[in-house]
mmCIF file of C-alpha atoms in Angstrom:
data_model
loop_
_atom_site.group_PDB
_atom_site.id
_atom_site.type_symbol
_atom_site.label_atom_id
_atom_site.label_comp_id
_atom_site.label_asym_id
_atom_site.label_seq_id
_atom_site.Cartn_x
_atom_site.Cartn_y
_atom_site.Cartn_z
ATOM 1 C CA MET A 1 28.338 -54.766 26.314
ATOM 2 C CA LYS A 2 32.007 -54.842 25.365
ATOM 3 C CA THR A 3 33.635 -58.232 25.037
ATOM 4 C CA TYR A 4 37.275 -59.239 24.774
ATOM 5 C CA THR A 5 39.184 -61.904 22.902
ATOM 6 C CA ILE A 6 41.295 -64.477 24.698
ATOM 7 C CA SER A 7 44.432 -62.629 23.518
ATOM 8 C CA GLU A 8 43.186 -59.327 24.923
ATOM 9 C CA VAL A 9 42.394 -60.960 28.265
ATOM 10 C CA ALA A 10 45.767 -62.708 28.328
ATOM 11 C CA ASP A 11 47.496 -59.358 27.749
ATOM 12 C CA GLU A 12 45.339 -57.603 30.357
ATOM 13 C CA LEU A 13 46.118 -60.199 33.038
ATOM 14 C CA ASN A 14 49.713 -60.853 31.977
ATOM 15 C CA LEU A 15 48.901 -64.502 31.280
ATOM 16 C CA THR A 16 49.382 -66.666 28.251
ATOM 17 C CA VAL A 17 46.557 -67.741 25.975
ATOM 18 C CA TYR A 18 47.642 -71.290 26.812
ATOM 19 C CA THR A 19 47.024 -70.633 30.537
ATOM 20 C CA LEU A 20 43.519 -69.342 29.842
ATOM 21 C CA ARG A 21 42.753 -72.362 27.656
ATOM 22 C CA TYR A 22 44.057 -74.616 30.440
ATOM 23 C CA TYR A 23 41.775 -72.911 32.967
ATOM 24 C CA ASP A 24 38.870 -73.471 30.601
ATOM 25 C CA LYS A 25 39.804 -77.131 30.119
ATOM 26 C CA GLU A 26 39.975 -77.566 33.913
ATOM 27 C CA GLY A 27 36.452 -76.186 34.274
ATOM 28 C CA LEU A 28 37.396 -72.863 35.848
ATOM 29 C CA MET A 29 35.667 -70.774 33.185
ATOM 30 C CA PRO A 30 32.214 -72.232 32.479
ATOM 31 C CA PHE A 31 30.933 -68.647 32.502
ATOM 32 C CA VAL A 32 32.792 -67.622 29.326
ATOM 33 C CA GLU A 33 30.519 -67.310 26.327
ATOM 34 C CA ARG A 34 31.459 -68.562 22.893
ATOM 35 C CA THR A 35 30.571 -67.368 19.446
ATOM 36 C CA PRO A 36 28.836 -69.811 17.070
ATOM 37 C CA ASN A 37 32.263 -70.827 15.714
ATOM 38 C CA GLY A 38 33.569 -71.554 19.251
ATOM 39 C CA THR A 39 35.657 -68.432 19.858
ATOM 40 C CA ARG A 40 35.710 -67.393 23.511
ATOM 41 C CA ARG A 41 34.334 -63.933 24.263
ATOM 42 C CA PHE A 42 35.094 -62.483 27.701
ATOM 43 C CA LYS A 43 33.080 -59.861 29.582
ATOM 44 C CA GLU A 44 34.376 -57.532 32.311
ATOM 45 C CA SER A 45 32.885 -59.842 34.944
ATOM 46 C CA ASP A 46 34.835 -62.763 33.436
ATOM 47 C CA ILE A 47 38.047 -60.785 33.782
ATOM 48 C CA SER A 48 37.200 -60.039 37.428
ATOM 49 C CA THR A 49 36.655 -63.756 38.040
ATOM 50 C CA LEU A 50 39.986 -64.548 36.403
ATOM 51 C CA LYS A 51 41.640 -62.063 38.761
ATOM 52 C CA VAL A 52 40.218 -64.054 41.688
ATOM 53 C CA ILE A 53 41.606 -67.256 40.130
ATOM 54 C CA GLU A 54 45.030 -65.644 39.816
ATOM 55 C CA CYS A 55 44.809 -64.352 43.389
ATOM 56 C CA LEU A 56 44.044 -67.828 44.725
ATOM 57 C CA LYS A 57 46.782 -69.361 42.578
ATOM 58 C CA SER A 58 49.296 -66.866 43.963
ATOM 59 C CA THR A 59 48.565 -68.214 47.449
ATOM 60 C CA GLY A 60 49.586 -71.680 46.277
ATOM 61 C CA MET A 61 46.053 -73.015 46.008
ATOM 62 C CA PRO A 62 45.817 -75.958 43.606
ATOM 63 C CA ILE A 63 43.566 -75.691 40.545
ATOM 64 C CA LYS A 64 41.312 -78.454 41.905
ATOM 65 C CA GLU A 65 40.606 -76.440 45.071
ATOM 66 C CA ILE A 66 40.002 -73.279 43.040
ATOM 67 C CA LYS A 67 37.454 -75.234 41.023
ATOM 68 C CA ASN A 68 35.822 -76.365 44.295
ATOM 69 C CA PHE A 69 35.488 -72.706 45.265
ATOM 70 C CA PHE A 70 33.714 -71.861 42.024
ATOM 71 C CA ASP A 71 31.502 -74.920 42.395
ATOM 72 C CA TRP A 72 30.539 -73.603 45.833
ATOM 73 C CA CYS A 73 29.799 -70.200 44.316
ATOM 74 C CA SER A 74 27.360 -71.757 41.858
ATOM 75 C CA GLU A 75 25.658 -73.657 44.704
ATOM 76 C CA GLY A 76 24.671 -70.352 46.304
ATOM 77 C CA ASP A 77 24.172 -69.318 49.905
ATOM 78 C CA SER A 78 24.351 -72.842 51.295
ATOM 79 C CA THR A 79 28.139 -72.727 50.792
ATOM 80 C CA LEU A 80 28.838 -69.299 52.270
ATOM 81 C CA GLN A 81 30.554 -70.842 55.321
ATOM 82 C CA GLN A 82 32.864 -73.006 53.175
ATOM 83 C CA ARG A 83 33.822 -70.020 51.040
ATOM 84 C CA TYR A 84 34.437 -67.843 54.090
ATOM 85 C CA ASP A 85 36.523 -70.563 55.760
ATOM 86 C CA MET A 86 38.528 -71.029 52.573
ATOM 87 C CA PHE A 87 39.417 -67.324 52.444
ATOM 88 C CA ILE A 88 40.303 -67.307 56.155
ATOM 89 C CA ASP A 89 42.689 -70.217 55.439
ATOM 90 C CA ARG A 90 44.153 -68.412 52.426
ATOM 91 C CA LYS A 91 44.620 -65.267 54.525
ATOM 92 C CA ALA A 92 46.603 -67.225 57.135
ATOM 93 C CA ILE A 93 48.765 -68.737 54.393
ATOM 94 C CA VAL A 94 49.485 -65.323 52.875
ATOM 95 C CA GLU A 95 50.288 -63.849 56.290
ATOM 96 C CA ALA A 96 52.785 -66.673 56.863
ATOM 97 C CA GLN A 97 54.300 -66.027 53.415
ATOM 98 C CA ILE A 98 54.611 -62.328 54.244
ATOM 99 C CA GLN A 99 56.357 -63.131 57.532
ATOM 100 C CA GLU A 100 58.720 -65.493 55.749
ATOM 101 C CA LEU A 101 59.525 -62.777 53.200
ATOM 102 C CA LYS A 102 60.086 -60.251 56.006
ATOM 103 C CA ASN A 103 62.560 -62.660 57.610
ATOM 104 C CA THR A 104 64.277 -63.136 54.259
ATOM 105 C CA LEU A 105 64.442 -59.377 53.737
ATOM 106 C CA GLU A 106 65.990 -58.957 57.179
ATOM 107 C CA VAL A 107 68.836 -61.327 56.252
ATOM 108 C CA ILE A 108 69.307 -59.593 52.896
ATOM 109 C CA GLU A 109 69.383 -56.155 54.539
ATOM 110 C CA HIS A 110 71.959 -57.436 57.019
ATOM 111 C CA LYS A 111 74.118 -58.743 54.172
ATOM 112 C CA CYS A 112 73.767 -55.451 52.274
ATOM 113 C CA SER A 113 74.958 -53.604 55.366
ATOM 114 C CA TYR A 114 77.786 -56.100 55.851
ATOM 115 C CA TYR A 115 79.069 -55.690 52.303
ATOM 116 C CA LYS A 116 78.562 -51.922 52.215
ATOM 117 C CA THR A 117 80.643 -51.586 55.372
ATOM 118 C CA ALA A 118 83.320 -53.875 53.914
ATOM 119 C CA LEU A 119 83.321 -51.941 50.641
ATOM 120 C CA ASP A 120 83.624 -48.606 52.447
ATOM 121 C CA ALA A 121 86.530 -49.982 54.505
ATOM 122 C CA GLY A 122 88.066 -51.660 51.473
ATOM 123 C CA THR A 123 88.199 -55.014 53.287
ATOM 124 C CA GLU A 124 86.070 -57.615 55.034
ATOM 125 C CA ASP A 125 88.613 -57.562 57.845
ATOM 126 C CA ILE A 126 86.538 -54.784 59.388
ATOM 127 C CA HIS A 127 84.053 -57.486 60.449
ATOM 128 C CA LYS A 128 86.544 -59.851 62.069
ATOM 129 C CA ASN A 129 85.945 -58.479 65.540
ATOM 130 C CA ASN A 130 82.170 -58.275 65.042
ATOM 131 C CA LYS A 131 81.728 -62.053 64.788
ATOM 132 C CA ILE A 132 79.684 -61.658 61.602
ATOM 133 C CA GLU A 133 79.849 -64.600 59.258
ATOM 134 C CA ILE A 134 81.574 -64.020 55.964
ATOM 135 C CA SER A 135 79.817 -64.616 52.627
#
């Protein structure tokens, strides 16, 4: 079975070695094996788990809650409902983030149109009668 160094995993996931060491220190990587001299050796399954950690982090989930999730995983089927509920909550958070970004994009697209029209006309005066805010 192929294993990877911490540097290889950091490169693969676009993380720093420091971040991976921090995750380990916080108890997020008890699954990672070590050589007799203490060097971490990662398997493909470890990389997949780290991708889940990064996914949860990208939703704004705190490290402590991510650790709770992995604790639930190690407890087995008795925590299936908690894990499901957690992902339903995360899904709602991401959907709200997407909506917020769509609203932001709408404003940006409006401003792009505003400035393109002004550039084409050579002046912002073209918008004076349209009651569009300047800036």
